[in-house]
PDB file of C-alpha atoms in Angstrom:
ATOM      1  CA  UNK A1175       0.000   0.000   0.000  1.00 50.00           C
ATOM      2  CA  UNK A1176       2.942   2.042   0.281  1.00 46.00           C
ATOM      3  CA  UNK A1177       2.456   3.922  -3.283  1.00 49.00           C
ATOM      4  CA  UNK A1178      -1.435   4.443  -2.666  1.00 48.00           C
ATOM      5  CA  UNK A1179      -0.337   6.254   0.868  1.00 47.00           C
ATOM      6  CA  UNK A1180       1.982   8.230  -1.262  1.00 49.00           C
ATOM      7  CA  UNK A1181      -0.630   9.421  -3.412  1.00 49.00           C
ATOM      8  CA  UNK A1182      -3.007  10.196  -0.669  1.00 50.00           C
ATOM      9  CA  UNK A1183      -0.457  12.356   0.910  1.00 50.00           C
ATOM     10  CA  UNK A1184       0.746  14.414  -2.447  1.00 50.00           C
ATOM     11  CA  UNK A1185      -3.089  14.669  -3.345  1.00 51.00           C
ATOM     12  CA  UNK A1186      -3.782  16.515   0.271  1.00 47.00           C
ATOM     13  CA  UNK A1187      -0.235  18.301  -0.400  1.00 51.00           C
ATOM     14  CA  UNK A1188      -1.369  19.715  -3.021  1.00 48.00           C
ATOM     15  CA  UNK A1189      -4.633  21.093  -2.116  1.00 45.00           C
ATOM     16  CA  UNK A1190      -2.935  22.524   0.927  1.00 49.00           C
ATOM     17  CA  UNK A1191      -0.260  24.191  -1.413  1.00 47.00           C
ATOM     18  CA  UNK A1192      -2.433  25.544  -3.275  1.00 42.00           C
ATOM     19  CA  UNK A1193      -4.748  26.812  -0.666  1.00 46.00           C
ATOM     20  CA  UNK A1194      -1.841  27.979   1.721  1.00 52.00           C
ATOM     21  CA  UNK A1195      -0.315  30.208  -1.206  1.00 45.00           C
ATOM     22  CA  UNK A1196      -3.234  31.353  -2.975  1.00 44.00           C
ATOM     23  CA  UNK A1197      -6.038  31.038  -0.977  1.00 46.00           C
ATOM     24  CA  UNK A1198      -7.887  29.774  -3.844  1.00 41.00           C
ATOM     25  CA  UNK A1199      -9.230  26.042  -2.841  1.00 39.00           C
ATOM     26  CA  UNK A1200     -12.371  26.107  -0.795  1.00 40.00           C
ATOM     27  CA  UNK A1201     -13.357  23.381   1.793  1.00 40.00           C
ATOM     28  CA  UNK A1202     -15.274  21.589  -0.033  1.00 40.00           C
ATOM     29  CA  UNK A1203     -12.515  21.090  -2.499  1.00 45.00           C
ATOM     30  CA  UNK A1204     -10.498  19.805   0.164  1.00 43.00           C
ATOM     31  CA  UNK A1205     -13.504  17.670   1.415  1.00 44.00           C
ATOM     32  CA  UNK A1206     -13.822  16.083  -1.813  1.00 47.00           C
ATOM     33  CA  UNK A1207     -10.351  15.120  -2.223  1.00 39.00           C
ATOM     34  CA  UNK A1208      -9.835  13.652   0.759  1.00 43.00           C
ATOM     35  CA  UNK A1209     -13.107  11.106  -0.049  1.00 42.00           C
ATOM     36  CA  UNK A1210     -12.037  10.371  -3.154  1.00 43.00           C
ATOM     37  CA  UNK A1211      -8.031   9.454  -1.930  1.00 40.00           C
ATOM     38  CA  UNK A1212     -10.056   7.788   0.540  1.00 44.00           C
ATOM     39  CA  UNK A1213     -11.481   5.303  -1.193  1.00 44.00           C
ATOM     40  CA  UNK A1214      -9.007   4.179  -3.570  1.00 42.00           C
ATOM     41  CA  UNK A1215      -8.310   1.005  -3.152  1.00 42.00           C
ATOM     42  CA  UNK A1216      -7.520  -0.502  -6.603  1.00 45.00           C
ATOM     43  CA  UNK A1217      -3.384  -0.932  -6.116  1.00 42.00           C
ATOM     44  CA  UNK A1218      -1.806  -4.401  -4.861  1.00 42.00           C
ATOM     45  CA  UNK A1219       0.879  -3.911  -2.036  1.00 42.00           C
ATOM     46  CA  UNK A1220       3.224  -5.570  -4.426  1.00 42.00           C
ATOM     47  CA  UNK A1221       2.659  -3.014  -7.148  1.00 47.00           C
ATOM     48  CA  UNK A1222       2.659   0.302  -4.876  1.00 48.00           C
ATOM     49  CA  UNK A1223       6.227  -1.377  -3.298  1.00 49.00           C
ATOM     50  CA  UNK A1224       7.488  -1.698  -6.960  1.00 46.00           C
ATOM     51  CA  UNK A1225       6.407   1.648  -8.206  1.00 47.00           C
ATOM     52  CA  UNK A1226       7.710   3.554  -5.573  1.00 50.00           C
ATOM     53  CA  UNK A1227      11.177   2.163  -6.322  1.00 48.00           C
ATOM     54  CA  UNK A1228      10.741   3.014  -9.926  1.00 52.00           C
ATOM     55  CA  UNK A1229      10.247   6.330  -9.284  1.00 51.00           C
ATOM     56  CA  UNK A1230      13.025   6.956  -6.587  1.00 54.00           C
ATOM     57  CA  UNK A1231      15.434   5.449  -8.495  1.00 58.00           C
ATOM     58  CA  UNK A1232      13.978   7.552 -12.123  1.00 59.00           C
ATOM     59  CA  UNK A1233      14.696  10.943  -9.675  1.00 63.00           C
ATOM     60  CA  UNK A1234      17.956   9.353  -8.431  1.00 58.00           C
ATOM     61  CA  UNK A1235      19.682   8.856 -11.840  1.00 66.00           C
ATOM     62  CA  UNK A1236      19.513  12.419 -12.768  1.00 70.00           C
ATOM     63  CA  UNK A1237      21.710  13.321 -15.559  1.00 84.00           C
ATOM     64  CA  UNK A1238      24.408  16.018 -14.579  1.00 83.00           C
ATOM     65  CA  UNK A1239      23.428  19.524 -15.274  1.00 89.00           C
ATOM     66  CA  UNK A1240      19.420  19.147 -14.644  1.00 96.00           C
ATOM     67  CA  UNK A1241      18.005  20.671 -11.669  1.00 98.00           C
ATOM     68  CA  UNK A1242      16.970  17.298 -10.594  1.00 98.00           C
ATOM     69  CA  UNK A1243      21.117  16.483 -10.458  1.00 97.00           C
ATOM     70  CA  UNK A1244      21.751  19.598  -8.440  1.00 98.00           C
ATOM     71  CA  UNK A1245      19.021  19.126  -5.765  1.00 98.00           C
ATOM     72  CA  UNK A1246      20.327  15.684  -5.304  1.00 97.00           C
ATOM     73  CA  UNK A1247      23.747  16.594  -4.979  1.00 97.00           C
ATOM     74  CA  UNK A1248      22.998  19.350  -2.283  1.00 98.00           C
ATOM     75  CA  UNK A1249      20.479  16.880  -0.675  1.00 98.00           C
ATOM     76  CA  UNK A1250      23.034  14.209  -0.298  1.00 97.00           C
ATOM     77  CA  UNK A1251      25.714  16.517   1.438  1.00 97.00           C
ATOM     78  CA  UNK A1252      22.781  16.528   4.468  1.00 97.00           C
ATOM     79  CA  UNK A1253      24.145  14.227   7.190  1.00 96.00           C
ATOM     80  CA  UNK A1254      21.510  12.230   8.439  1.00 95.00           C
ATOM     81  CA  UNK A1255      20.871  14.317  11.673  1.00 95.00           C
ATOM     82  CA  UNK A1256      20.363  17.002   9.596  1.00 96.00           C
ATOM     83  CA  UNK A1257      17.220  15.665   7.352  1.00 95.00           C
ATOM     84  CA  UNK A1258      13.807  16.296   7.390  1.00 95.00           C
ATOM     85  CA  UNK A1259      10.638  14.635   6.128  1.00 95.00           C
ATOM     86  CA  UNK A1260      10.793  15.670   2.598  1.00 96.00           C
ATOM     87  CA  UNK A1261       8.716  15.174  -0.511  1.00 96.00           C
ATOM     88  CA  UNK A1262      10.040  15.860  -4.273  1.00 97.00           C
ATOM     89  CA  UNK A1263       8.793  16.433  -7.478  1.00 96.00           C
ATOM     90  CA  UNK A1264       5.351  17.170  -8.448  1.00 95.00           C
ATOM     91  CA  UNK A1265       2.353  14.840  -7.270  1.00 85.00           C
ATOM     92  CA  UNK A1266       2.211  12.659 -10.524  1.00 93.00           C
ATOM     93  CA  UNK A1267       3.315   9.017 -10.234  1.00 91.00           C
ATOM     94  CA  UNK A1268       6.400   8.882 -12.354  1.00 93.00           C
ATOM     95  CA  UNK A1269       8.247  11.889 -10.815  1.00 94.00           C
ATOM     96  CA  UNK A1270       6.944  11.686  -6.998  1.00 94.00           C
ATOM     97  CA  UNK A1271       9.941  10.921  -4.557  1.00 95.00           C
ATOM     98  CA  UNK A1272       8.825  10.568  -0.849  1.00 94.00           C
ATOM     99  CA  UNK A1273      12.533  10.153  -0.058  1.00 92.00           C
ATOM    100  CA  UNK A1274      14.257  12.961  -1.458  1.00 96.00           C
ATOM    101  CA  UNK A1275      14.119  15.535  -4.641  1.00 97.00           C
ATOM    102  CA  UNK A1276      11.964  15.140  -7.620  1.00 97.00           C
ATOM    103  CA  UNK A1277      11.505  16.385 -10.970  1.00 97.00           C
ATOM    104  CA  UNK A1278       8.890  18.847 -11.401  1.00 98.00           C
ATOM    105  CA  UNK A1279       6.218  18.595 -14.621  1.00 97.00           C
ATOM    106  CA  UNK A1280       6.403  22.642 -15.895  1.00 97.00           C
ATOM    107  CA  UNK A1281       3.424  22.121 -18.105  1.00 96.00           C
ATOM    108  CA  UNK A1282       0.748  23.500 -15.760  1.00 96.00           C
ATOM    109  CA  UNK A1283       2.211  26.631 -14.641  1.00 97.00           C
ATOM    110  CA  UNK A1284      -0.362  27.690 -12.261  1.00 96.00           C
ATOM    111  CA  UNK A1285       0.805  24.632 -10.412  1.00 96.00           C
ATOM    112  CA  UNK A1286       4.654  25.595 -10.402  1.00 97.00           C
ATOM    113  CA  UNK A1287       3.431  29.109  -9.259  1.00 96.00           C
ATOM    114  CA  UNK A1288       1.007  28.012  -6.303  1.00 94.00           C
ATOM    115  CA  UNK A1289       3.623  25.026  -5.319  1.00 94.00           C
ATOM    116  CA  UNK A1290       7.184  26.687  -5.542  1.00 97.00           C
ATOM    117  CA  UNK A1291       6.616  30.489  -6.131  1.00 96.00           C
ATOM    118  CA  UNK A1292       8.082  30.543 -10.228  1.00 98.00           C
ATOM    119  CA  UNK A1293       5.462  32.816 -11.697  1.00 97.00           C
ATOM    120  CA  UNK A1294       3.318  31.757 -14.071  1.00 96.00           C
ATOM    121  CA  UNK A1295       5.342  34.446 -16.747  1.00 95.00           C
ATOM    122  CA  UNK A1296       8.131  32.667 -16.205  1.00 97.00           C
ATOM    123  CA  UNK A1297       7.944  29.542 -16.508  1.00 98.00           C
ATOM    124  CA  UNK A1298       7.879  29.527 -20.546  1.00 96.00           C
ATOM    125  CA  UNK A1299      11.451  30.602 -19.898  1.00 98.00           C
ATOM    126  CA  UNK A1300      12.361  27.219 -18.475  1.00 98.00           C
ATOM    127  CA  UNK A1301      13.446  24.186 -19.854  1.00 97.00           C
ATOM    128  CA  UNK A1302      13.590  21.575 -16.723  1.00 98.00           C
ATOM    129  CA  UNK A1303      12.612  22.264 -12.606  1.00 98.00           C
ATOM    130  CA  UNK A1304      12.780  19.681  -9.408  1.00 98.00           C
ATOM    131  CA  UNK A1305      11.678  20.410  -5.997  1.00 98.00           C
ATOM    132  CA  UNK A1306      12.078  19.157  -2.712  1.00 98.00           C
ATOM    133  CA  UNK A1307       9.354  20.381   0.248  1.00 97.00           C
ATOM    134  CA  UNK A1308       9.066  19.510   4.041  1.00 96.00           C
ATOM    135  CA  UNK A1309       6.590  16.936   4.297  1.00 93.00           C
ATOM    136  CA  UNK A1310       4.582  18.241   6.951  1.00 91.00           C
ATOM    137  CA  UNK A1311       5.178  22.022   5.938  1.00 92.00           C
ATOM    138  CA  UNK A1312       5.588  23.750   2.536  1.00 93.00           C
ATOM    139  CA  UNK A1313       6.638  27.144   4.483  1.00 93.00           C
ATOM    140  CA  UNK A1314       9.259  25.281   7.034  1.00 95.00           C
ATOM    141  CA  UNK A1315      10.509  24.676   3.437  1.00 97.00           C
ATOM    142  CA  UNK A1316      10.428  24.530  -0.116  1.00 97.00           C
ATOM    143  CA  UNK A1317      13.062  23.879  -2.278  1.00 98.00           C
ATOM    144  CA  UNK A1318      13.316  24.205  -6.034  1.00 98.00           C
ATOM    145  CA  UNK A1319      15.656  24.454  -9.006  1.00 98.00           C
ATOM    146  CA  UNK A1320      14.961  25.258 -12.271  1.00 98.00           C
ATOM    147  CA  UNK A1321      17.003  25.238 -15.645  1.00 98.00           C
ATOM    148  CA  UNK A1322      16.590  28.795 -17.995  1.00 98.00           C
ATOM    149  CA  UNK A1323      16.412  28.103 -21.698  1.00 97.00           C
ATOM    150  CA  UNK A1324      19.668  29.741 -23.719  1.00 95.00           C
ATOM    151  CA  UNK A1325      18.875  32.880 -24.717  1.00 95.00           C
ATOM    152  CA  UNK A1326      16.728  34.145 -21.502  1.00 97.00           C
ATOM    153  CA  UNK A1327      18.453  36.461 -18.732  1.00 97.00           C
ATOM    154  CA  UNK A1328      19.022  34.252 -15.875  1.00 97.00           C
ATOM    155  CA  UNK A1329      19.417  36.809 -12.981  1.00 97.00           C
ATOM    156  CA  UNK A1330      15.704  38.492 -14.496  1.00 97.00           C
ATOM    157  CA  UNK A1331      13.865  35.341 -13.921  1.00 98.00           C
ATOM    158  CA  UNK A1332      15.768  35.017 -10.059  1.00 98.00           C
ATOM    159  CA  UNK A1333      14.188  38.584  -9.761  1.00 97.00           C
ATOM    160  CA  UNK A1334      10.829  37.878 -10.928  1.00 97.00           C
ATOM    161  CA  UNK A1335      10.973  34.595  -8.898  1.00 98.00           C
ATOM    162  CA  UNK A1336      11.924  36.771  -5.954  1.00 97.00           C
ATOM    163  CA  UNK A1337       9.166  39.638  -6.358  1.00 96.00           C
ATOM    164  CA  UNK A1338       6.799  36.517  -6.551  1.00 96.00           C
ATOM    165  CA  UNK A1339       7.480  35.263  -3.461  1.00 95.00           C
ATOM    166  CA  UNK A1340       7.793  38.473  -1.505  1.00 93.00           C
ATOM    167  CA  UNK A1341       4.444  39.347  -2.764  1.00 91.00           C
ATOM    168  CA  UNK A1342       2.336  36.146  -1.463  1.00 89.00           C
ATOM    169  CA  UNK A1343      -0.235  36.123   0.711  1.00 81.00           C
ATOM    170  CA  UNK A1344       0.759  33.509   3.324  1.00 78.00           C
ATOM    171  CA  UNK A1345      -1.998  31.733   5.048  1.00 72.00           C
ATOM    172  CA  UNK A1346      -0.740  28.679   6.696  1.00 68.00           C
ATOM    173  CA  UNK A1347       2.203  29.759   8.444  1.00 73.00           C
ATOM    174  CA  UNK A1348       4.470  32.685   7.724  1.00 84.00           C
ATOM    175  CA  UNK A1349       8.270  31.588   5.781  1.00 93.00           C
ATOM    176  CA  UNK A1350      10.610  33.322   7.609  1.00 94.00           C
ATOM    177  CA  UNK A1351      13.430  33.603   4.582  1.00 96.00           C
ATOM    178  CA  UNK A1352      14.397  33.334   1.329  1.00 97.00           C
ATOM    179  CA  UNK A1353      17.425  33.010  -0.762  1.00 98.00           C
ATOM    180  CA  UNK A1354      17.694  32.367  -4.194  1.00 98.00           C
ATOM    181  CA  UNK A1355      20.934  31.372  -6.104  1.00 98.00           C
ATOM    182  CA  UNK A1356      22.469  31.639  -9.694  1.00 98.00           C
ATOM    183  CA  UNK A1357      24.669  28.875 -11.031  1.00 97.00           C
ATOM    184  CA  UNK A1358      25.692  28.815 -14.549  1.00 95.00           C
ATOM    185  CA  UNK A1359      21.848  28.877 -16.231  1.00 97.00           C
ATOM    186  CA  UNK A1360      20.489  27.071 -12.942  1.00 98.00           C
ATOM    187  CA  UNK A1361      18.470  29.007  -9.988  1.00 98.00           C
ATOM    188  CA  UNK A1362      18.398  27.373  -7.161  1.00 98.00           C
ATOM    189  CA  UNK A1363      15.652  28.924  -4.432  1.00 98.00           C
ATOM    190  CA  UNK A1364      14.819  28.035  -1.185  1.00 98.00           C
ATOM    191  CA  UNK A1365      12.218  29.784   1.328  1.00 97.00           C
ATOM    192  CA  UNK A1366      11.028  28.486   5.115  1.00 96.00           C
ATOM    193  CA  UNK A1367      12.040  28.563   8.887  1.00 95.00           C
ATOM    194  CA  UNK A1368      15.748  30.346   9.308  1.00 96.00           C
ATOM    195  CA  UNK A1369      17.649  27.435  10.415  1.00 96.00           C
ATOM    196  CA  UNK A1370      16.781  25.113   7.432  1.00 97.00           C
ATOM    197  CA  UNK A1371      17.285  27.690   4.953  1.00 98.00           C
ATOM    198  CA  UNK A1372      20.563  28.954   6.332  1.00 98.00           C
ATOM    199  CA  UNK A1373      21.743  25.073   6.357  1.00 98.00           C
ATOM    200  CA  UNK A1374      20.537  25.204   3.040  1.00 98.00           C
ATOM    201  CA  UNK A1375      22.367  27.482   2.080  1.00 98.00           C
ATOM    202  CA  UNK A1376      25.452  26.631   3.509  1.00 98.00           C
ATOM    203  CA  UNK A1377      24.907  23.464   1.677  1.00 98.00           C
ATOM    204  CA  UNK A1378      24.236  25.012  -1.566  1.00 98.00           C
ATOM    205  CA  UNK A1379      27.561  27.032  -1.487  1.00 97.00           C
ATOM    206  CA  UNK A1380      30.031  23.790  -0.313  1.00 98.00           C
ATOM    207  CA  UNK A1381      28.161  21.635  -3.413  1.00 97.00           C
ATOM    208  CA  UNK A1382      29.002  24.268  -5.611  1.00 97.00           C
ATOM    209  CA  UNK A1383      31.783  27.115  -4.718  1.00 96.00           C
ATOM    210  CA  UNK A1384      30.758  28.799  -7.899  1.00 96.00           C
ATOM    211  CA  UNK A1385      27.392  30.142  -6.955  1.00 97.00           C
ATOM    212  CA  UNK A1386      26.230  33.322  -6.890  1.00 97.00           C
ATOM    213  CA  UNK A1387      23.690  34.186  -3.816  1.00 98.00           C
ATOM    214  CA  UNK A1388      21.579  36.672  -5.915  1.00 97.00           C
ATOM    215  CA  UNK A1389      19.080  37.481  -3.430  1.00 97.00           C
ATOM    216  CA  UNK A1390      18.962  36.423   0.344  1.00 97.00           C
ATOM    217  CA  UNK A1391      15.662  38.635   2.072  1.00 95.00           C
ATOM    218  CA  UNK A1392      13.656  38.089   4.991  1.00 94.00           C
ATOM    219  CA  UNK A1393      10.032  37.311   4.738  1.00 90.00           C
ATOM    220  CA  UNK A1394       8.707  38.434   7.971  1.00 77.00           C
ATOM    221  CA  UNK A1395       9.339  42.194   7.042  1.00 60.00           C
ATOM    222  CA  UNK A1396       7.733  41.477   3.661  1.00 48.00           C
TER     223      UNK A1396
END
């Protein structure tokens, strides 16, 4: 059953998201969801176990350069007192990793807006994206990477990434920071509670010495 509780968990993510962020899922929505994961019952334990390997080893065996490479790199520098319940990728079953970073589907852009704060303008400008959230908490933290398409101005989209965020209405819990990085045509971004995002950081900059912190602000001012 492990895959089905998977599923039931990114569905109610990703109402809760969406409603934390936005503000634009109503209770009934949420209501209905939870029914319908409720009843689903059509998986075999064998098939759930087997499929969730798939997909954690697909996110895994991330060819170098993606975003999904770079968020696994800086994810596996954690030590293992340093971890937290994470969730990656976006809630579909191919690229949904309850064990560490996933890649991120950017072809409904509402959806990378209202789960990782990339406007909806932007993303056209991206080729690739993975994310990695706190389980229990988008705004503990939510991590994301993205990469920019040749051609497009790759400290523009960090600032229209960063207005983004600075301009949500939080309703679940208020992020405290933010910092967003440039390497090569990568941004890496990262808001929630201070001490996970400064480890995050930190971790970002041993991983890779080359990258630029274009933006570090705090949200509680915002």
């Amino acid at each position: 059953m492990k895959k089905t509780m998977i599923l039931m968990l990114a569905g109610l993510m990703a109402m809760s998201l969406i409603s934390c962020s936005e503000n634009n899922s109503s209770t009934a929505d949420s209501a209905d969801v939870t029914t319908t994961v409720a009843t689903t019952t059509e998986t075999s334990a064998a098939e759930d176990e087997t499929s969730s390997t798939e997909s954690a080893d697909s996110n895994s065996e991330a060819a170098e350069g993606t975003p999904l490479a770079t968020l696994n790199k800086i994810w596996a520098s954690y030590q293992e007192d340093e971890k937290f319940a994470v969730i990656g990728g976006d809630f579909s079953e191919e690229n949904n990793n309850p064990e560490g970073p996933g890649k991120y589907d950017l072809a409904d852009a509402e959806a990378v807006d209202a789960s990782l704060g990339m406007p909806q303008t932007a993303v056209a400008k991206l080729d690739d994206a993975a994310s990695m959230v706190h389980m229990m908490n988008a705004n503990t933290f939510t991590g994301s990477a993205y990469l920019v398409k040749d051609g497009e101005d790759v400290a523009a989209i960090a600032e229209e990434l960063h207005t983004n965020i600075m301009n949500r209405q939080w309703m679940c819990g208020f992020p405290d920071k933010l910092v967003i990085f440039t390497i090569d045509n990568q941004i890496v971004s990262a808001f929630g509670a201070l001490d996970p995002i400064d480890n995050f950081k930190e971790k970002v900059i041993a991983a890779y010495p080359d990258a630029v912190l274009a933006i570090e602000a705090d949200l509680v001012t915002a």
